[in-house]
C-alpha positions as semicolon CSV with decimal commas, in nm:
position;residue;x (nm);y (nm);z (nm)
1;M;14,699;-6,152;-7,048
2;A;14,583;-5,825;-6,902
3;R;14,831;-5,623;-6,699
4;G;14,570;-5,327;-6,628
5;V;14,214;-5,235;-6,615
6;Y;14,075;-4,917;-6,738
7;I;13,732;-4,808;-6,615
8;H;13,545;-4,511;-6,787
9;I;13,310;-4,272;-6,600
10;P;13,161;-4,049;-6,853
11;F;12,989;-3,795;-6,623
12;C;13,090;-3,443;-6,599
13;H;12,947;-3,133;-6,394
14;Q;13,128;-2,915;-6,652
15;I;13,236;-3,000;-7,000
16;C;13,578;-2,845;-7,079
17;N;13,660;-2,669;-7,412
18;Y;13,942;-2,884;-7,514
19;C;13,812;-3,239;-7,403
20;D;13,720;-3,499;-7,678
21;F;13,665;-3,785;-7,455
22;N;13,337;-3,971;-7,418
23;K;13,145;-3,766;-7,169
24;V;12,808;-3,627;-7,078
25;F;12,659;-3,369;-6,835
26;F;12,591;-3,543;-6,492
27;K;12,242;-3,405;-6,456
28;N;11,960;-3,628;-6,551
29;Q;12,193;-3,920;-6,637
30;P;12,111;-4,287;-6,526
31;V;12,426;-4,268;-6,315
32;D;12,329;-4,550;-6,034
33;E;12,211;-4,776;-6,327
34;Y;12,538;-4,719;-6,506
35;I;12,743;-4,810;-6,204
36;E;12,576;-5,126;-6,178
37;A;12,620;-5,177;-6,537
38;I;12,996;-5,139;-6,494
39;G;12,994;-5,421;-6,243
40;K;12,786;-5,668;-6,484
41;E;13,039;-5,585;-6,762
42;I;13,328;-5,662;-6,543
43;A;13,150;-5,981;-6,407
44;L;13,083;-6,107;-6,760
45;A;13,432;-6,034;-6,897
46;V;13,575;-6,238;-6,614
47;Q;13,348;-6,504;-6,648
48;Q;13,435;-6,539;-7,028
49;M;13,804;-6,491;-6,991
50;P;13,904;-6,562;-6,639
51;E;14,263;-6,624;-6,751
52;Q;14,291;-6,266;-6,852
53;F;14,253;-6,111;-6,494
54;N;14,467;-6,339;-6,291
55;E;14,765;-6,111;-6,264
56;I;14,635;-5,746;-6,311
57;E;14,878;-5,495;-6,169
58;T;14,656;-5,176;-6,205
59;I;14,314;-5,033;-6,213
60;Y;14,261;-4,681;-6,349
61;L;13,920;-4,481;-6,313
62;G;13,901;-4,224;-6,596
63;G;13,653;-4,013;-6,761
64;G;13,470;-3,794;-6,779
65;T;13,534;-3,730;-6,422
66;P;13,511;-4,021;-6,165
67;T;13,488;-3,776;-5,880
68;A;13,161;-3,626;-6,031
69;L;12,996;-3,920;-5,851
70;S;12,873;-3,874;-5,491
71;A;13,062;-4,055;-5,216
72;N;12,791;-4,303;-5,191
73;Q;12,827;-4,374;-5,572
74;I;13,201;-4,402;-5,546
75;T;13,162;-4,649;-5,264
76;R;12,923;-4,874;-5,462
77;L;13,139;-4,853;-5,769
78;L;13,436;-4,956;-5,574
79;Q;13,257;-5,237;-5,406
80;L;13,161;-5,382;-5,749
81;I;13,531;-5,354;-5,877
82;N;13,665;-5,520;-5,549
83;T;13,402;-5,786;-5,573
84;F;13,476;-5,909;-5,925
85;L;13,842;-5,815;-5,975
86;P;14,137;-5,950;-5,796
87;T;14,240;-5,614;-5,640
88;K;14,457;-5,725;-5,333
89;Q;14,749;-5,793;-5,568
90;L;14,740;-5,430;-5,723
91;I;15,048;-5,242;-5,756
92;E;14,860;-4,911;-5,827
93;F;14,484;-4,815;-5,827
94;S;14,436;-4,456;-5,962
95;S;14,155;-4,220;-5,996
96;E;14,132;-3,896;-6,209
97;A;13,981;-3,616;-6,015
98;N;13,879;-3,252;-6,038
99;P;14,018;-3,030;-5,738
100;D;13,688;-2,862;-5,679
101;E;13,501;-3,202;-5,642
102;L;13,716;-3,381;-5,418
103;S;13,518;-3,331;-5,081
104;E;13,673;-3,534;-4,772
105;D;13,381;-3,789;-4,779
106;K;13,475;-3,867;-5,158
107;L;13,836;-3,876;-5,064
108;Q;13,759;-4,119;-4,771
109;A;13,539;-4,346;-4,997
110;L;13,821;-4,371;-5,254
111;I;14,078;-4,467;-5,005
112;N;13,851;-4,703;-4,832
113;G;13,784;-4,871;-5,159
114;G;14,144;-4,932;-5,226
115;V;14,235;-4,629;-5,442
116;N;14,587;-4,531;-5,370
117;R;14,680;-4,274;-5,650
118;L;14,510;-3,952;-5,739
119;S;14,565;-3,786;-6,087
120;M;14,416;-3,427;-6,062
121;G;14,348;-3,212;-6,357
122;V;14,489;-2,882;-6,267
123;Q;14,598;-2,767;-6,610
124;S;14,702;-2,411;-6,519
125;F;14,740;-2,194;-6,225
126;D;14,634;-1,888;-6,412
127;Q;14,267;-1,823;-6,353
128;S;14,213;-1,646;-6,693
129;L;14,337;-1,938;-6,872
130;L;14,142;-2,181;-6,672
131;K;13,832;-1,987;-6,768
132;K;13,931;-2,008;-7,141
133;L;13,952;-2,394;-7,082
134;G;13,607;-2,419;-6,936
135;R;13,765;-2,516;-6,597
136;T;13,570;-2,423;-6,260
137;H;13,837;-2,469;-5,983
138;S;14,063;-2,221;-5,841
139;N;14,419;-2,237;-5,717
140;E;14,258;-2,239;-5,352
141;H;14,073;-2,560;-5,451
142;V;14,399;-2,725;-5,561
143;Y;14,590;-2,640;-5,260
144;E;14,288;-2,728;-5,003
145;T;14,229;-3,062;-5,192
146;I;14,579;-3,171;-5,194
147;N;14,606;-3,110;-4,825
148;K;14,273;-3,290;-4,761
149;A;14,404;-3,572;-4,966
150;K;14,737;-3,613;-4,780
151;Q;14,533;-3,585;-4,445
152;V;14,303;-3,864;-4,558
153;G;14,604;-4,090;-4,642
154;F;14,702;-4,020;-5,012
155;H;15,067;-3,982;-5,061
156;N;15,081;-4,074;-5,451
157;I;14,935;-3,761;-5,608
158;S;14,990;-3,663;-5,967
159;I;14,869;-3,326;-6,126
160;D;14,825;-3,256;-6,501
161;L;14,939;-2,939;-6,657
162;M;14,881;-2,804;-7,009
163;Y;15,080;-2,559;-7,233
164;G;15,037;-2,423;-7,571
165;L;14,700;-2,276;-7,472
166;P;14,511;-2,006;-7,637
167;G;14,670;-1,674;-7,558
168;Q;14,922;-1,836;-7,291
169;T;15,250;-1,656;-7,255
170;F;15,582;-1,790;-7,169
171;A;15,568;-1,592;-6,825
172;Q;15,223;-1,765;-6,761
173;W;15,352;-2,098;-6,820
174;E;15,661;-2,024;-6,595
175;D;15,459;-1,917;-6,327
176;T;15,231;-2,216;-6,350
177;L;15,545;-2,456;-6,347
178;E;15,682;-2,270;-6,025
179;K;15,349;-2,294;-5,831
180;A;15,318;-2,660;-5,946
181;L;15,670;-2,745;-5,837
182;Q;15,606;-2,573;-5,482
183;L;15,363;-2,832;-5,417
184;N;15,645;-3,087;-5,390
185;L;15,442;-3,370;-5,555
186;P;15,596;-3,713;-5,669
187;H;15,460;-3,710;-6,011
188;Y;15,375;-3,442;-6,292
189;S;15,222;-3,472;-6,630
190;A;15,236;-3,185;-6,885
191;Y;15,074;-3,201;-7,221
192;S;15,059;-2,957;-7,531
193;L;14,731;-2,867;-7,623
194;I;14,606;-3,068;-7,926
195;V;14,289;-2,926;-8,082
196;E;14,051;-3,221;-8,135
197;P;13,744;-3,236;-8,352
198;K;13,412;-3,209;-8,196
199;T;13,533;-2,964;-7,903
200;I;13,455;-2,608;-7,841
201;F;13,802;-2,510;-7,912
202;Y;13,788;-2,684;-8,268
203;I;13,484;-2,480;-8,361
204;Q;13,679;-2,163;-8,249
205;Y;13,981;-2,285;-8,455
206;V;13,793;-2,339;-8,765
207;K;13,647;-1,987;-8,730
208;G;13,969;-1,835;-8,691
209;R;13,905;-1,735;-8,319
210;L;14,157;-1,948;-8,147
211;N;14,482;-1,750;-8,066
212;L;14,729;-2,028;-8,044
213;P;15,114;-1,984;-7,965
214;T;15,353;-2,054;-8,242
215;E;15,534;-2,372;-8,288
216;D;15,859;-2,215;-8,148
217;S;15,672;-2,071;-7,844
218;E;15,534;-2,405;-7,774
219;A;15,876;-2,560;-7,814
220;D;16,031;-2,295;-7,564
221;M;15,756;-2,397;-7,307
222;Y;15,838;-2,759;-7,343
223;D;16,220;-2,677;-7,291
224;L;16,141;-2,496;-6,988
225;L;15,918;-2,776;-6,856
226;M;16,221;-3,020;-6,886
227;K;16,477;-2,786;-6,749
228;K;16,231;-2,697;-6,436
229;M;16,176;-3,068;-6,365
230;D;16,541;-3,150;-6,397
231;E;16,632;-2,871;-6,153
232;K;16,391;-2,999;-5,895
233;G;16,519;-3,380;-5,943
234;I;16,197;-3,501;-6,080
235;R;16,302;-3,744;-6,363
236;Q;16,128;-3,736;-6,713
237;Y;16,056;-4,092;-6,789
238;E;15,817;-4,037;-7,075
239;I;15,765;-3,733;-7,329
240;S;15,505;-3,593;-7,104
241;N;15,562;-3,725;-6,775
242;F;15,798;-3,673;-6,475
243;A;15,819;-3,848;-6,136
244;L;16,036;-3,910;-5,842
245;D;16,199;-4,253;-5,803
246;G;15,923;-4,508;-5,717
247;H;15,638;-4,307;-5,852
248;I;15,625;-4,371;-6,245
249;S;15,277;-4,436;-6,343
250;T;15,242;-4,802;-6,371
251;H;14,923;-4,794;-6,554
252;N;15,025;-4,558;-6,827
253;K;15,345;-4,753;-6,854
254;I;15,136;-5,064;-6,975
255;Y;15,030;-4,847;-7,277
256;W;15,393;-4,743;-7,368
257;D;15,499;-5,116;-7,336
258;N;15,238;-5,202;-7,560
259;D;15,109;-5,465;-7,324
260;E;14,731;-5,575;-7,294
261;Y;14,472;-5,423;-7,084
262;A;14,097;-5,435;-7,017
263;G;13,861;-5,153;-7,073
264;F;13,524;-5,121;-6,935
265;G;13,260;-4,864;-6,939
266;A;13,093;-4,660;-7,214
267;G;13,341;-4,565;-7,497
268;A;13,618;-4,754;-7,326
269;H;13,901;-4,909;-7,524
270;G;14,089;-5,226;-7,446
271;Y;14,346;-5,463;-7,579
272;L;14,292;-5,837;-7,483
273;N;14,403;-6,158;-7,684
274;G;14,580;-5,940;-7,956
275;I;14,240;-5,781;-8,014
276;R;14,200;-5,391;-7,991
277;Y;13,839;-5,319;-7,915
278;S;13,598;-5,010;-7,828
279;N;13,262;-5,014;-7,649
280;H;12,973;-4,847;-7,722
281;G;12,992;-4,474;-7,665
282;P;12,630;-4,348;-7,609
283;I;12,527;-4,446;-7,260
284;K;12,186;-4,577;-7,367
285;R;12,332;-4,828;-7,625
286;Y;12,598;-4,933;-7,359
287;L;12,336;-5,005;-7,106
288;E;12,092;-5,179;-7,365
289;A;12,388;-5,414;-7,438
290;I;12,451;-5,504;-7,066
291;T;12,079;-5,554;-7,002
292;E;12,074;-5,807;-7,283
293;G;12,362;-5,980;-7,108
294;K;12,638;-5,905;-7,381
295;R;12,959;-5,747;-7,364
296;P;12,905;-5,378;-7,522
297;V;13,171;-5,398;-7,781
298;I;13,094;-5,216;-8,087
299;H;13,415;-5,259;-8,285
300;S;13,725;-5,499;-8,258
301;H;14,022;-5,546;-8,458
302;Q;14,264;-5,831;-8,461
303;V;14,616;-5,656;-8,455
304;S;14,865;-5,794;-8,708
305;Q;15,225;-5,871;-8,627
306;E;15,330;-5,583;-8,830
307;E;15,098;-5,342;-8,642
308;K;15,241;-5,481;-8,320
309;I;15,594;-5,404;-8,436
310;E;15,491;-5,056;-8,534
311;E;15,306;-4,989;-8,200
312;Q;15,605;-5,134;-8,003
313;M;15,834;-4,871;-8,157
314;F;15,622;-4,553;-8,174
315;L;15,468;-4,613;-7,827
316;G;15,806;-4,747;-7,675
317;L;16,000;-4,451;-7,803
318;R;15,783;-4,221;-7,586
319;K;15,957;-4,361;-7,276
320;N;16,301;-4,208;-7,202
321;E;16,449;-4,558;-7,177
322;G;16,341;-4,638;-7,518
323;V;16,290;-4,976;-7,688
324;S;16,518;-5,267;-7,586
325;F;16,676;-5,474;-7,858
326;K;16,645;-5,782;-7,642
327;E;16,288;-5,736;-7,533
328;F;16,185;-5,661;-7,902
329;E;16,345;-5,974;-8,024
330;N;16,204;-6,197;-7,729
331;K;15,848;-6,052;-7,807
332;Y;15,851;-6,064;-8,186
333;L;16,124;-6,339;-8,263
334;I;16,302;-6,111;-8,501
335;P;16,593;-5,848;-8,444
336;M;16,485;-5,500;-8,441
337;K;16,759;-5,379;-8,668
338;S;16,670;-5,648;-8,937
339;I;16,362;-5,443;-8,979
340;Y;16,466;-5,088;-8,893
341;G;16,843;-5,087;-8,921
342;D;16,848;-4,817;-9,203
343;I;16,589;-4,602;-9,030
344;I;16,767;-4,621;-8,704
345;R;17,109;-4,514;-8,860
346;Q;16,932;-4,228;-9,046
347;L;16,768;-4,103;-8,723
348;V;17,108;-4,142;-8,502
349;N;17,282;-3,925;-8,787
350;D;17,005;-3,679;-8,759
351;G;17,064;-3,650;-8,391
352;L;16,700;-3,755;-8,315
353;L;16,794;-4,110;-8,167
354;V;17,056;-4,259;-7,955
355;E;17,161;-4,624;-7,999
356;D;17,370;-4,820;-7,773
357;E;17,400;-5,198;-7,684
358;A;17,072;-5,192;-7,497
359;G;16,844;-5,041;-7,761
360;V;16,732;-4,709;-7,898
361;R;16,586;-4,396;-7,753
362;L;16,508;-4,046;-7,835
363;T;16,764;-3,775;-7,786
364;R;16,666;-3,442;-7,615
365;K;16,635;-3,298;-7,968
366;G;16,421;-3,601;-8,058
367;R;16,176;-3,525;-7,783
368;F;16,065;-3,194;-7,960
369;V;15,971;-3,367;-8,271
370;G;15,863;-3,700;-8,151
371;N;15,564;-3,746;-8,381
372;E;15,789;-3,706;-8,682
373;V;16,031;-3,956;-8,548
374;F;15,747;-4,214;-8,479
375;Q;15,636;-4,179;-8,843
376;H;15,948;-4,345;-8,978
377;F;15,862;-4,658;-8,801
378;L;15,531;-4,715;-8,986
379;M;15,608;-4,987;-9,236
């Protein structure tokens, strides 16, 4: 049964140099037709699998950039969502946003349609780094937009930050963290740059033109991040996420709990009935499938028990609380240590895992090499 719903809006007014998500320039795109198609896809899925959507807890609008839409387009999208999904029971209804696109009428359209959480892509408070990233907003946009959002009624606001950027210094990162924390927001996400194929940064990297910080420098930036958040009483609850009590991202926790969710829109991914699936990415192919009255799924995979167990470990260990022995056994009908006992002992001896009566979790040292730890749990 789906705990959450992800809806992909692939339109952007500016393509960022690091982004590998499914996206297109907004101009000359069939945006209104796409919005109507989202409604049809949701309606079809609910018709075919009504039991999957009875108890959804969250909806997340991602992209691309949902706030690339006009206020009227946002209103229509939310009308369709509220028509076909049971939104009155939601714990959380999030939308991603760009600071320089959130006009007051868009904010009002979002909140009138039930959105109660904003996740803003700030990335840096250094204008030279923002330019390298291909971002178009300024610090003033961030401050003004957050103030407007609060005035309209948004109190659950998160911002994304990035470190390990080309040419980024420790001092620049420290300044960004200080400016971010001065906003006194309830939630922060901070990610190290990953150079993905099919991005402008990847082309520069291949040509030897991307001046990235060293691994040690990046580790120092991550260390500073954890210290600064801790000093402000903002609790780390996942490798890259920090929140005040009561403001953990319910939607993202669905992924880390390895629970099921539906994905709608071009290029969206979902996980329902033990099947991981992905939709057509090209908008034209997506719209063709919807016009034919079919779900636009291009690829699906029945997840095996072995794969589920692996995912439970490497996703669950991202959380500070780690993976519970009891929940693992209840879910898979086998004790965790009967599969991973030797691995757990090894990682505990290496100072990368902590084991107690409740379960296992990364140590602070383990968070720096999380991906290496996760590899041990692939059977």
